Tab-separated table of C-alpha atoms and ligand atoms in Angstrom:
chain	number	residue	atom	x	y	z
S	158	MET	CA	105.002	96.705	109.467
S	159	LYS	CA	104.982	100.109	107.767
S	160	VAL	CA	103.834	100.273	104.168
S	161	LEU	CA	104.574	103.161	101.808
S	162	VAL	CA	102.115	103.695	98.945
S	163	VAL	CA	103.544	105.676	96.020
S	164	GLY	CA	101.042	107.811	94.105
S	165	SER	CA	98.101	110.126	94.691
S	166	GLY	CA	95.161	108.910	92.627
S	167	GLY	CA	91.976	107.017	93.350
S	168	ARG	CA	93.843	103.784	92.673
S	169	GLU	CA	96.398	104.560	95.364
S	170	HIS	CA	93.767	105.747	97.852
S	171	ALA	CA	91.886	102.450	97.346
S	172	LEU	CA	95.081	100.411	97.798
S	173	ALA	CA	96.047	102.365	100.925
S	174	TRP	CA	92.504	101.942	102.318
S	175	LYS	CA	92.666	98.177	101.831
S	176	ILE	CA	96.241	97.882	103.128
S	177	ALA	CA	95.275	99.874	106.257
S	178	GLN	CA	92.735	97.153	107.123
S	179	SER	CA	95.463	94.508	107.376
S	180	PRO	CA	96.379	93.276	110.874
S	181	LEU	CA	99.963	93.010	109.584
S	182	VAL	CA	100.218	96.764	109.075
S	183	SER	CA	100.966	99.364	111.747
S	184	GLU	CA	101.078	102.409	109.448
S	185	VAL	CA	100.252	103.299	105.844
S	186	ALA	CA	102.259	106.265	104.625
S	187	SER	CA	101.835	107.755	101.157
S	188	ALA	CA	103.896	109.895	98.853
S	189	PRO	CA	102.670	112.249	97.633
S	190	GLY	CA	99.210	111.007	98.669
S	191	ASN	CA	96.085	113.161	98.785
S	192	PRO	CA	93.817	114.489	101.563
S	193	GLY	CA	91.870	111.202	101.548
S	194	MET	CA	95.053	109.186	101.990
S	195	ALA	CA	96.125	111.604	104.735
S	196	SER	CA	93.210	110.330	106.811
S	197	LEU	CA	94.825	106.850	106.759
S	198	GLY	CA	98.382	107.808	107.683
S	199	PRO	CA	101.154	110.335	107.111
S	200	VAL	CA	101.679	111.822	103.635
S	201	PHE	CA	104.987	113.094	102.253
S	202	ALA	CA	105.479	115.550	99.391
S	203	VAL	CA	107.670	113.320	97.240
S	204	SER	CA	106.769	112.851	93.576
S	205	PRO	CA	106.349	109.288	92.231
S	206	THR	CA	109.003	110.076	89.600
S	207	ASP	CA	111.556	111.264	92.195
S	208	VAL	CA	113.227	107.858	92.438
S	209	ALA	CA	116.003	108.926	94.828
S	210	GLY	CA	113.498	110.819	96.990
S	211	GLN	CA	111.182	107.805	97.258
S	212	VAL	CA	114.044	105.459	98.164
S	213	ALA	CA	115.277	107.899	100.828
S	214	LEU	CA	111.757	108.197	102.244
S	215	ALA	CA	111.238	104.409	102.329
S	216	ARG	CA	114.569	104.075	104.149
S	217	ARG	CA	113.718	106.795	106.630
S	218	LEU	CA	110.319	105.230	107.362
S	219	LYS	CA	111.887	101.756	107.587
S	220	ALA	CA	109.097	100.625	105.273
S	221	GLY	CA	108.637	96.867	105.173
S	222	LEU	CA	106.953	97.192	101.778
S	223	VAL	CA	106.617	99.871	99.098
S	224	VAL	CA	103.584	99.635	96.810
S	225	VAL	CA	104.017	101.543	93.563
S	226	GLY	CA	100.881	102.858	91.820
S	227	PRO	CA	101.743	104.827	88.668
S	228	ASP	CA	103.345	103.558	85.452
S	229	ALA	CA	105.779	106.490	85.224
S	230	ALA	CA	107.504	105.337	88.435
S	231	VAL	CA	107.724	101.763	87.107
S	232	ALA	CA	109.221	102.952	83.807
S	233	LEU	CA	111.810	105.068	85.652
S	234	GLY	CA	113.002	102.035	87.617
S	235	LEU	CA	111.705	102.835	91.099
S	236	ALA	CA	111.464	99.081	91.785
S	237	ASP	CA	115.077	98.559	90.658
S	238	ALA	CA	116.286	101.297	92.998
S	239	LEU	CA	114.315	99.919	95.954
S	240	ILE	CA	115.572	96.382	95.295
S	241	ASP	CA	119.152	97.754	95.257
S	242	ALA	CA	118.405	99.367	98.622
S	243	GLY	CA	117.119	96.040	99.994
S	244	ILE	CA	113.543	97.293	100.420
S	245	PRO	CA	110.688	94.943	99.404
S	246	VAL	CA	108.726	96.507	96.558
S	247	PHE	CA	105.452	95.642	94.888
S	248	ALA	CA	106.188	96.673	91.287
S	249	PRO	CA	108.077	95.192	88.348
S	250	THR	CA	111.560	96.344	87.381
S	251	ALA	CA	111.854	98.804	84.489
S	252	ALA	CA	112.977	95.943	82.223
S	253	ALA	CA	109.904	93.809	83.026
S	254	GLY	CA	107.772	96.970	82.948
S	255	ARG	CA	108.499	97.332	79.236
S	256	VAL	CA	105.293	95.337	78.748
S	257	GLU	CA	103.654	98.739	79.279
S	258	SER	CA	106.329	101.237	78.311
S	259	SER	CA	106.954	99.687	74.885
S	260	LYS	CA	104.081	98.424	72.771
S	261	SER	CA	106.466	96.879	70.226
S	262	PHE	CA	108.188	94.963	73.060
S	263	THR	CA	104.825	93.492	74.076
S	264	LYS	CA	103.821	92.655	70.509
S	265	ALA	CA	107.140	90.836	69.999
S	266	LEU	CA	106.656	88.974	73.305
S	267	ALA	CA	103.129	88.002	72.221
S	268	ALA	CA	104.408	86.762	68.870
S	269	ARG	CA	107.160	84.671	70.507
S	270	GLN	CA	104.782	83.170	73.041
S	271	GLY	CA	101.853	82.564	70.686
S	272	ILE	CA	99.605	84.940	72.645
S	273	PRO	CA	96.413	85.802	70.725
S	274	THR	CA	96.565	89.480	69.714
S	275	ALA	CA	95.876	91.596	66.623
S	276	PRO	CA	98.300	91.163	63.688
S	277	PHE	CA	100.829	93.992	63.709
S	278	GLU	CA	103.795	95.669	62.082
S	279	VAL	CA	106.386	97.949	63.717
S	280	PHE	CA	107.734	100.989	61.816
S	281	THR	CA	110.618	103.330	62.567
S	282	ASP	CA	110.172	105.733	59.648
S	283	GLU	CA	107.163	107.474	58.196
S	284	ALA	CA	107.573	106.385	54.563
S	285	SER	CA	107.581	102.672	55.337
S	286	ALA	CA	104.664	103.140	57.725
S	287	HIS	CA	102.625	104.792	54.948
S	288	ALA	CA	103.445	101.923	52.588
S	289	GLY	CA	102.810	99.425	55.383
S	290	LEU	CA	99.207	100.594	55.780
S	291	ASN	CA	98.454	98.659	52.573
S	292	ALA	CA	98.655	95.406	54.513
S	293	PHE	CA	95.811	96.538	56.818
S	294	THR	CA	92.140	97.258	56.298
S	295	PRO	CA	90.244	100.049	58.079
S	296	PRO	CA	89.705	100.869	60.847
S	297	TYR	CA	93.457	101.371	61.231
S	298	VAL	CA	94.885	101.112	64.736
S	299	ILE	CA	98.010	103.251	65.124
S	300	LYS	CA	100.003	103.365	68.337
S	301	ALA	CA	102.996	105.370	69.483
S	302	ASP	CA	105.409	102.823	70.946
S	303	GLY	CA	106.126	104.512	74.287
S	304	LEU	CA	104.134	105.966	77.184
S	305	ALA	CA	101.918	108.788	75.923
S	306	ALA	CA	99.552	109.394	78.844
S	307	GLY	CA	96.791	107.354	77.201
S	308	LYS	CA	96.788	109.564	74.104
S	309	GLY	CA	99.134	107.538	71.926
S	310	VAL	CA	96.489	105.372	70.247
S	311	VAL	CA	94.568	106.512	67.166
S	312	ILE	CA	91.791	104.450	65.611
S	313	ALA	CA	91.262	105.813	62.109
S	314	THR	CA	88.332	104.842	59.929
S	315	GLU	CA	89.812	106.632	56.878
S	316	ARG	CA	93.224	106.154	55.344
S	317	ALA	CA	93.834	109.929	55.312
S	318	GLU	CA	93.230	110.052	59.060
S	319	ALA	CA	95.660	107.155	59.556
S	320	GLU	CA	98.302	108.941	57.494
S	321	MET	CA	97.804	112.117	59.481
S	322	ALA	CA	98.279	110.184	62.743
S	323	LEU	CA	101.500	108.659	61.389
S	324	GLY	CA	102.682	112.153	60.384
S	325	GLU	CA	102.015	113.485	63.886
S	326	MET	CA	103.690	110.580	65.666
S	327	PHE	CA	106.809	110.587	63.492
S	328	GLY	CA	106.694	114.416	63.590
S	329	GLY	CA	107.427	114.275	67.312
S	330	ARG	CA	104.007	114.888	68.879
S	331	PHE	CA	104.817	112.294	71.559
S	332	GLY	CA	108.561	112.892	71.579
S	333	ALA	CA	110.668	109.766	71.743
S	334	ALA	CA	107.543	107.689	72.481
S	335	GLY	CA	106.505	108.171	68.833
S	336	ALA	CA	109.839	107.442	67.158
S	337	ARG	CA	108.584	103.893	66.735
S	338	VAL	CA	105.002	103.196	65.722
S	339	VAL	CA	102.934	100.024	65.857
S	340	VAL	CA	100.174	99.515	63.287
S	341	GLU	CA	97.809	96.690	64.131
S	342	GLY	CA	94.537	95.087	63.124
S	343	PHE	CA	91.270	96.209	64.672
S	344	LEU	CA	89.757	93.892	67.273
S	345	GLU	CA	86.023	93.858	67.716
S	346	GLY	CA	84.308	93.070	70.991
S	347	GLU	CA	83.902	94.117	74.599
S	348	GLU	CA	86.939	95.192	76.624
S	349	VAL	CA	87.783	93.723	80.029
S	350	SER	CA	90.646	94.468	82.422
S	351	LEU	CA	92.106	91.316	83.960
S	352	PHE	CA	94.594	91.593	86.837
S	353	ALA	CA	97.132	88.916	87.683
S	354	LEU	CA	99.783	88.769	90.370
S	355	SER	CA	103.196	87.206	89.920
S	356	ASP	CA	106.313	86.736	92.011
S	357	GLY	CA	108.267	86.114	88.813
S	358	ASP	CA	107.532	82.439	88.958
S	359	SER	CA	103.946	81.579	89.803
S	360	VAL	CA	100.906	83.484	88.603
S	361	MET	CA	97.496	84.097	90.175
S	362	ALA	CA	94.358	85.764	88.811
S	363	PHE	CA	93.504	88.760	90.997
S	364	GLY	CA	90.148	89.983	89.776
S	365	SER	CA	88.700	91.670	86.729
S	366	ALA	CA	86.614	94.736	85.985
S	367	GLN	CA	85.362	96.862	83.134
S	368	ASP	CA	85.868	100.581	82.822
S	369	HIS	CA	84.446	103.408	80.735
S	370	LYS	CA	87.223	105.289	78.982
S	371	ARG	CA	85.224	107.937	77.117
S	372	ALA	CA	84.407	111.270	78.742
S	373	TYR	CA	80.714	111.469	77.902
S	374	GLU	CA	77.593	109.373	78.325
S	375	GLY	CA	76.943	106.721	75.694
S	376	ASP	CA	80.721	106.060	75.598
S	377	ARG	CA	81.239	109.136	73.437
S	378	GLY	CA	83.770	111.953	73.453
S	379	PRO	CA	87.489	111.993	74.104
S	380	ASN	CA	89.372	109.190	75.823
S	381	THR	CA	90.111	109.704	79.515
S	382	GLY	CA	91.914	107.779	82.217
S	383	GLY	CA	88.519	106.247	83.026
S	384	MET	CA	85.177	107.747	84.073
S	385	GLY	CA	83.884	104.776	86.003
S	386	SER	CA	84.141	101.043	86.472
S	387	TYR	CA	82.303	98.013	87.759
S	388	ALA	CA	82.991	94.458	88.808
S	389	PRO	CA	82.453	91.691	88.213
S	390	ALA	CA	81.897	92.007	84.455
S	391	PRO	CA	78.930	89.815	83.521
S	392	SER	CA	80.384	89.027	80.081
S	393	PHE	CA	83.648	87.714	81.543
S	394	SER	CA	82.793	84.212	82.765
S	395	SER	CA	85.185	82.139	84.858
S	396	ASP	CA	85.803	80.001	81.743
S	397	LEU	CA	86.856	83.073	79.784
S	398	GLU	CA	89.056	84.165	82.674
S	399	ALA	CA	90.743	80.753	82.751
S	400	GLU	CA	91.264	80.919	78.980
S	401	ALA	CA	92.802	84.400	79.255
S	402	MET	CA	95.062	83.290	82.120
S	403	ASN	CA	96.248	80.210	80.210
S	404	ARG	CA	96.642	81.695	76.742
S	405	ILE	CA	97.657	85.275	77.520
S	406	VAL	CA	98.869	85.968	81.069
S	407	ARG	CA	100.824	82.775	81.874
S	408	PRO	CA	102.689	82.620	78.545
S	409	ALA	CA	103.675	86.285	78.987
S	410	ILE	CA	105.015	85.764	82.519
S	411	GLU	CA	106.840	82.601	81.391
S	412	GLY	CA	108.327	84.416	78.401
S	413	LEU	CA	109.583	87.245	80.607
S	414	ALA	CA	111.141	84.787	83.068
S	415	GLU	CA	112.910	82.964	80.213
S	416	GLU	CA	114.331	86.267	79.015
S	417	ALA	CA	115.816	86.945	82.458
S	418	THR	CA	113.364	89.772	83.193
S	419	PRO	CA	111.046	88.019	85.683
S	420	TYR	CA	107.825	89.921	86.273
S	421	ARG	CA	106.971	90.703	89.904
S	422	GLY	CA	103.883	92.692	90.738
S	423	VAL	CA	100.529	93.056	89.065
S	424	LEU	CA	100.155	92.456	85.358
S	425	TYR	CA	97.112	94.224	83.949
S	426	ALA	CA	95.903	92.565	80.770
S	427	GLY	CA	93.629	94.751	78.653
S	428	LEU	CA	91.578	92.178	76.764
S	429	MET	CA	89.142	92.273	73.882
S	430	LEU	CA	86.495	89.566	74.136
S	431	THR	CA	86.262	88.739	70.444
S	432	ARG	CA	84.118	86.089	68.766
S	433	SER	CA	87.185	83.849	68.684
S	434	GLY	CA	87.945	84.315	72.394
S	435	PRO	CA	89.930	86.797	74.494
S	436	GLN	CA	92.719	88.641	72.668
S	437	LEU	CA	95.389	90.880	74.137
S	438	VAL	CA	94.974	94.617	73.484
S	439	GLU	CA	97.724	95.759	75.815
S	440	PHE	CA	99.554	94.972	79.029
S	441	ASN	CA	100.043	97.486	81.809
S	442	ALA	CA	102.649	97.067	84.533
S	443	ARG	CA	100.410	98.380	87.338
S	444	PHE	CA	96.862	98.289	88.664
S	445	GLY	CA	94.116	100.045	86.659
S	446	ASP	CA	92.435	103.267	87.697
S	447	PRO	CA	89.422	103.220	88.339
S	448	GLU	CA	89.338	99.396	88.192
S	449	THR	CA	91.356	99.067	91.427
S	450	GLN	CA	88.718	101.017	93.322
S	451	VAL	CA	86.054	98.376	92.614
S	452	LEU	CA	88.486	95.481	93.124
S	453	MET	CA	89.498	96.721	96.587
S	454	MET	CA	85.815	97.106	97.567
S	455	ARG	CA	85.142	93.478	96.564
S	456	LEU	CA	88.326	91.940	97.970
S	457	GLU	CA	87.587	90.089	101.185
S	458	SER	CA	91.074	88.632	101.798
S	459	ASP	CA	93.839	90.631	103.415
S	460	ILE	CA	95.758	92.094	100.458
S	461	VAL	CA	99.099	92.469	102.237
S	462	PRO	CA	100.243	88.806	102.114
S	463	TYR	CA	99.656	88.891	98.345
S	464	LEU	CA	101.592	92.121	97.821
S	465	LEU	CA	104.443	90.827	99.995
S	466	ALA	CA	104.526	87.491	98.167
S	467	CYS	CA	104.909	89.291	94.826
S	468	ALA	CA	107.796	91.286	96.285
S	469	CYS	CA	109.564	88.472	98.136
S	470	GLY	CA	108.327	85.196	96.593
S	471	GLY	CA	105.964	82.539	97.893
S	472	LEU	CA	102.854	83.407	95.896
S	473	ALA	CA	102.280	79.704	95.153
S	474	GLU	CA	101.694	79.056	98.880
S	475	LEU	CA	98.769	81.485	99.064
S	476	PRO	CA	95.170	80.473	98.332
S	477	PRO	CA	93.289	82.320	95.583
S	478	PRO	CA	91.872	85.605	96.942
S	479	ARG	CA	88.314	85.607	98.304
S	480	TRP	CA	85.844	88.110	96.834
S	481	ARG	CA	82.625	89.409	98.312
S	482	PRO	CA	79.584	88.171	96.413
S	483	GLN	CA	78.303	91.728	95.954
S	484	LEU	CA	78.744	93.871	92.838
S	485	VAL	CA	80.472	97.227	92.888
S	486	ILE	CA	80.144	100.347	90.755
S	487	CYS	CA	82.553	103.277	90.836
S	488	VAL	CA	81.501	106.639	89.415
S	489	VAL	CA	84.254	109.184	88.835
S	490	LEU	CA	83.477	112.806	89.657
S	491	ALA	CA	85.689	114.935	87.434
S	492	ALA	CA	86.341	118.658	87.176
S	493	ARG	CA	84.229	120.234	84.413
S	494	GLY	CA	86.222	120.337	81.182
S	495	TYR	CA	88.152	117.125	81.896
S	496	PRO	CA	90.102	115.733	80.041
S	497	GLU	CA	91.005	118.756	77.874
S	498	GLU	CA	90.859	121.665	80.312
S	499	PRO	CA	89.641	120.657	83.758
S	500	ARG	CA	88.440	123.615	85.797
S	501	THR	CA	90.228	123.037	89.083
S	502	GLY	CA	89.712	124.901	92.340
S	503	GLY	CA	86.023	124.008	92.788
S	504	SER	CA	85.138	123.512	96.444
S	505	ILE	CA	83.983	120.116	97.671
S	506	THR	CA	81.787	119.387	100.676
S	507	LEU	CA	81.433	115.773	101.730
S	508	PRO	CA	78.619	114.668	104.069
S	509	ALA	CA	79.441	113.477	107.591
S	510	ALA	CA	78.533	109.920	106.565
S	511	PHE	CA	77.349	107.869	103.613
S	512	GLU	CA	75.035	104.877	103.770
S	513	PRO	CA	76.713	101.497	104.436
S	514	GLY	CA	78.485	100.032	101.419
S	515	VAL	CA	79.602	103.413	100.048
S	516	THR	CA	83.242	104.498	100.000
S	517	VAL	CA	84.640	107.609	98.357
S	518	PHE	CA	88.242	107.484	97.193
S	519	GLN	CA	89.930	110.784	96.488
S	520	ALA	CA	92.186	111.577	93.535
S	521	GLY	CA	92.720	115.164	92.332
S	522	THR	CA	91.899	116.868	95.639
S	523	ALA	CA	93.821	119.323	97.790
S	524	LEU	CA	93.299	121.324	100.945
S	525	ASP	CA	93.090	125.086	100.577
S	526	ASP	CA	92.991	126.744	103.986
S	527	GLY	CA	91.451	123.592	105.402
S	528	ARG	CA	88.802	123.461	102.635
S	529	LEU	CA	88.709	120.504	100.246
S	530	ILE	CA	89.037	121.624	96.611
S	531	ALA	CA	89.501	119.998	93.207
S	532	SER	CA	93.111	120.046	92.063
S	533	GLY	CA	93.073	117.645	89.129
S	534	GLY	CA	90.981	116.198	86.310
S	535	ARG	CA	89.584	113.160	88.082
S	536	VAL	CA	88.654	114.259	91.584
S	537	LEU	CA	86.525	111.743	93.500
S	538	ASN	CA	85.630	108.087	93.028
S	539	VAL	CA	82.231	107.243	94.454
S	540	CYS	CA	82.070	103.468	94.953
S	541	ALA	CA	79.061	101.466	96.088
S	542	LEU	CA	78.549	97.805	96.883
S	543	GLY	CA	75.159	96.188	96.190
S	544	ASP	CA	73.476	92.803	95.921
S	545	SER	CA	72.714	93.742	92.328
S	546	LEU	CA	74.313	96.173	89.916
S	547	ILE	CA	71.129	98.250	89.985
S	548	GLU	CA	71.323	98.511	93.770
S	549	ALA	CA	75.006	99.455	93.582
S	550	ARG	CA	74.316	102.086	90.929
S	551	ASP	CA	71.409	103.622	92.814
S	552	LYS	CA	73.461	103.738	96.003
S	553	ALA	CA	76.344	105.456	94.174
S	554	HIS	CA	73.923	108.015	92.739
S	555	ARG	CA	72.394	108.727	96.141
S	556	ALA	CA	75.916	109.248	97.519
S	557	ILE	CA	76.722	111.658	94.676
S	558	ASP	CA	73.586	113.635	95.577
S	559	GLN	CA	75.034	114.049	99.091
S	560	ILE	CA	78.253	115.599	97.727
S	561	ASP	CA	78.458	119.284	96.965
S	562	PHE	CA	81.178	119.711	94.328
S	563	VAL	CA	81.282	123.028	92.495
S	564	ASP	CA	82.094	122.411	88.812
S	565	GLY	CA	81.984	118.634	89.272
S	566	VAL	CA	80.707	116.442	86.447
S	567	HIS	CA	80.093	112.715	86.114
S	568	ARG	CA	78.590	110.137	83.783
S	569	ARG	CA	75.228	108.826	84.916
S	570	ASP	CA	75.407	105.723	82.728
S	571	ILE	CA	78.351	103.860	84.316
S	572	GLY	CA	77.744	100.127	83.961
S	573	TRP	CA	75.146	100.551	81.181
S	574	ARG	CA	76.299	97.512	79.247
S	575	ALA	CA	76.237	95.253	82.302
S	576	LEU	CA	72.916	96.736	83.441
S	577	ALA	CA	71.448	96.027	80.004
S	578	SER	CA	72.646	92.436	80.145
S	579	VAL	CA	70.993	92.033	83.576
S	580	ALA	CA	67.730	93.370	82.143
S	581	THR	CA	67.887	91.038	79.122
S	582	PRO	CA	69.776	87.878	80.075
S	583	ARG	CA	71.444	86.176	77.118
N	813	AMP	P1	95.927	100.862	74.454
N	813	AMP	O1	96.614	102.079	74.984
N	813	AMP	O2	96.790	99.984	73.617
N	813	AMP	O3	95.174	100.127	75.495
N	813	AMP	O4	94.748	101.406	73.555
N	813	AMP	C1	93.778	102.292	74.089
N	813	AMP	C2	92.405	101.851	73.678
N	813	AMP	O5	92.315	101.797	72.238
N	813	AMP	C3	92.048	100.449	74.135
N	813	AMP	O6	91.566	100.443	75.433
N	813	AMP	C4	90.999	100.072	73.111
N	813	AMP	O7	89.751	100.655	73.441
N	813	AMP	C5	91.495	100.707	71.849
N	813	AMP	N1	92.299	99.756	71.069
N	813	AMP	C6	93.625	99.566	71.148
N	813	AMP	N2	94.031	98.605	70.307
N	813	AMP	C7	92.929	98.179	69.650
N	813	AMP	C8	92.697	97.196	68.648
N	813	AMP	N3	93.674	96.480	68.117
N	813	AMP	N4	91.426	97.027	68.218
N	813	AMP	C9	90.417	97.753	68.748
N	813	AMP	N5	90.571	98.691	69.684
N	813	AMP	C10	91.816	98.912	70.153
N	814	LIG	N1	91.486	102.364	83.463
N	814	LIG	C1	92.521	102.236	82.513
N	814	LIG	C2	93.883	102.269	83.053
N	814	LIG	O1	94.129	102.262	84.237
N	814	LIG	O2	94.795	102.280	82.246
C-alpha cells in the first residue's frame, strides 16, 4: 500500500519514518515533505492547505491512506474532501476538527459533557468582555477563539494587560479568529500532552509526552511551537492517564458522536495536572510537534494498522500499542532568532552516522544546490533513546555536537523537570 503524508515538519518526518517501517507499506510519499522525508520516498510540492491539489495527488498516487499532519489542513476540510473522493484518511473532518479550530466550541462541549476544565465565559464584543473580567481573578487567561498559530492565548497578571489583550483581539489582530474571545480561569500545575485515537466509536490511549513551549532555557521567553519534548512523563502515572481518558477524552468523543460529528483520527488533549486531578486546557485535532517525534521513537507496534483503523473503523479489534521501555528526549535545533525572526539560510552538515538510538527528524530544511540549509524556524529534531532520561539527554547532546549548523540554537535544559524528579524521587 502507498501512504501519503501531508506536511513538512518534524512531526510529519517522524510519522513518515515510522510508517515506512511497516511491512504493509510499499511507498511513503509526502507533500510537501522536506529533504529528510525525501530520503524515505518521493516528495511533491503541494501545500497542505491546497485541498484540491492534495486530493488530486492522492488519486494519482492511488494512495491507500492519507495521513494529515497540520491543523490548517484539518480546519480547511482536507479529510472531508478525501472522504468524498473515497480515499481513506487519517484526520478528522472539519466539523469534528472544531475541537481545535474553535475554543468556544470545545468549552461548550466540555460543559455539556461534564469534562473538568477551567470555568469560562465567551464574549463577542469588547465592552461585555471588559465587564466580564470582573467575574475572574488574576492571572487572567484570554484566548482568541480561532486558530492563531499558537499566539492567540494571553495570560495576564494585571487587569490592564488583560484589557489590552481584549482590545487587540477585538481590534482584529487575529482577524476573524479574534471576533470571539474566551476568558477562563487560570489552572495551576504541570502540563502533559495525551494522545488518543478514535474511529468515531471506540477510543484508545496512544501515548503521552511533555514539551517545552518557551524559547529560552528555564522555560522563559516567548512561546514557540515547542523547543523539545520527552516521554514518558514521570508525573503522568498510568492512573492519571486512565482518569484523563475516562473523564476527558472519552466523554468528548462520545459527545461528538452524539452530535453527528464523529471524531476519527488522533485527539490531542492538552492537560493540566492540577491538585484536583487532570483538567482540560485544550484539544488539538492532530498530533503534537515535537511530541510525535518522541512517541514514534518509543512506539514498538506497527503504526499503520492503527492509522487505518481510525480511517476505516475497527479500532476496537486492535490491542493497545506496545511501547519500548526506554525513555526518549527530543531537542529542537532552531534558527537563531526563532520564533520572532529566524535567520534562515544557515548551512547544515550532518555526520555520516550517529550512535545507535539517535534519530534526527528534519523540519525547516531545504536543499540549496545540493547543500542542506535552514529554511524555517524549527529546523532539526535530535531524538535519543536511553535506559534513563539522563542517558537519553547525554546521547542527544553528543549527537548535537556532531552536527554543524550555522546559526543554529537549542535549549540545553530539555527535560529538566523530569530529570529533577529522577534526581529527587517524590
Ligand atoms: P492553548 O492554545 O489553549 O493550549 O494555550 C496555550 C498555552 O497557554 C497552554 O499550553 C498553557 O501553557 C497556557 N494556558 C492555556 N490555558 C490556560 C489556563 N486556563 N490556565 C493556565 N495556563 C493556560
Ligand atoms: N507541541 C505543541 C503542539 O503541537 O501544539
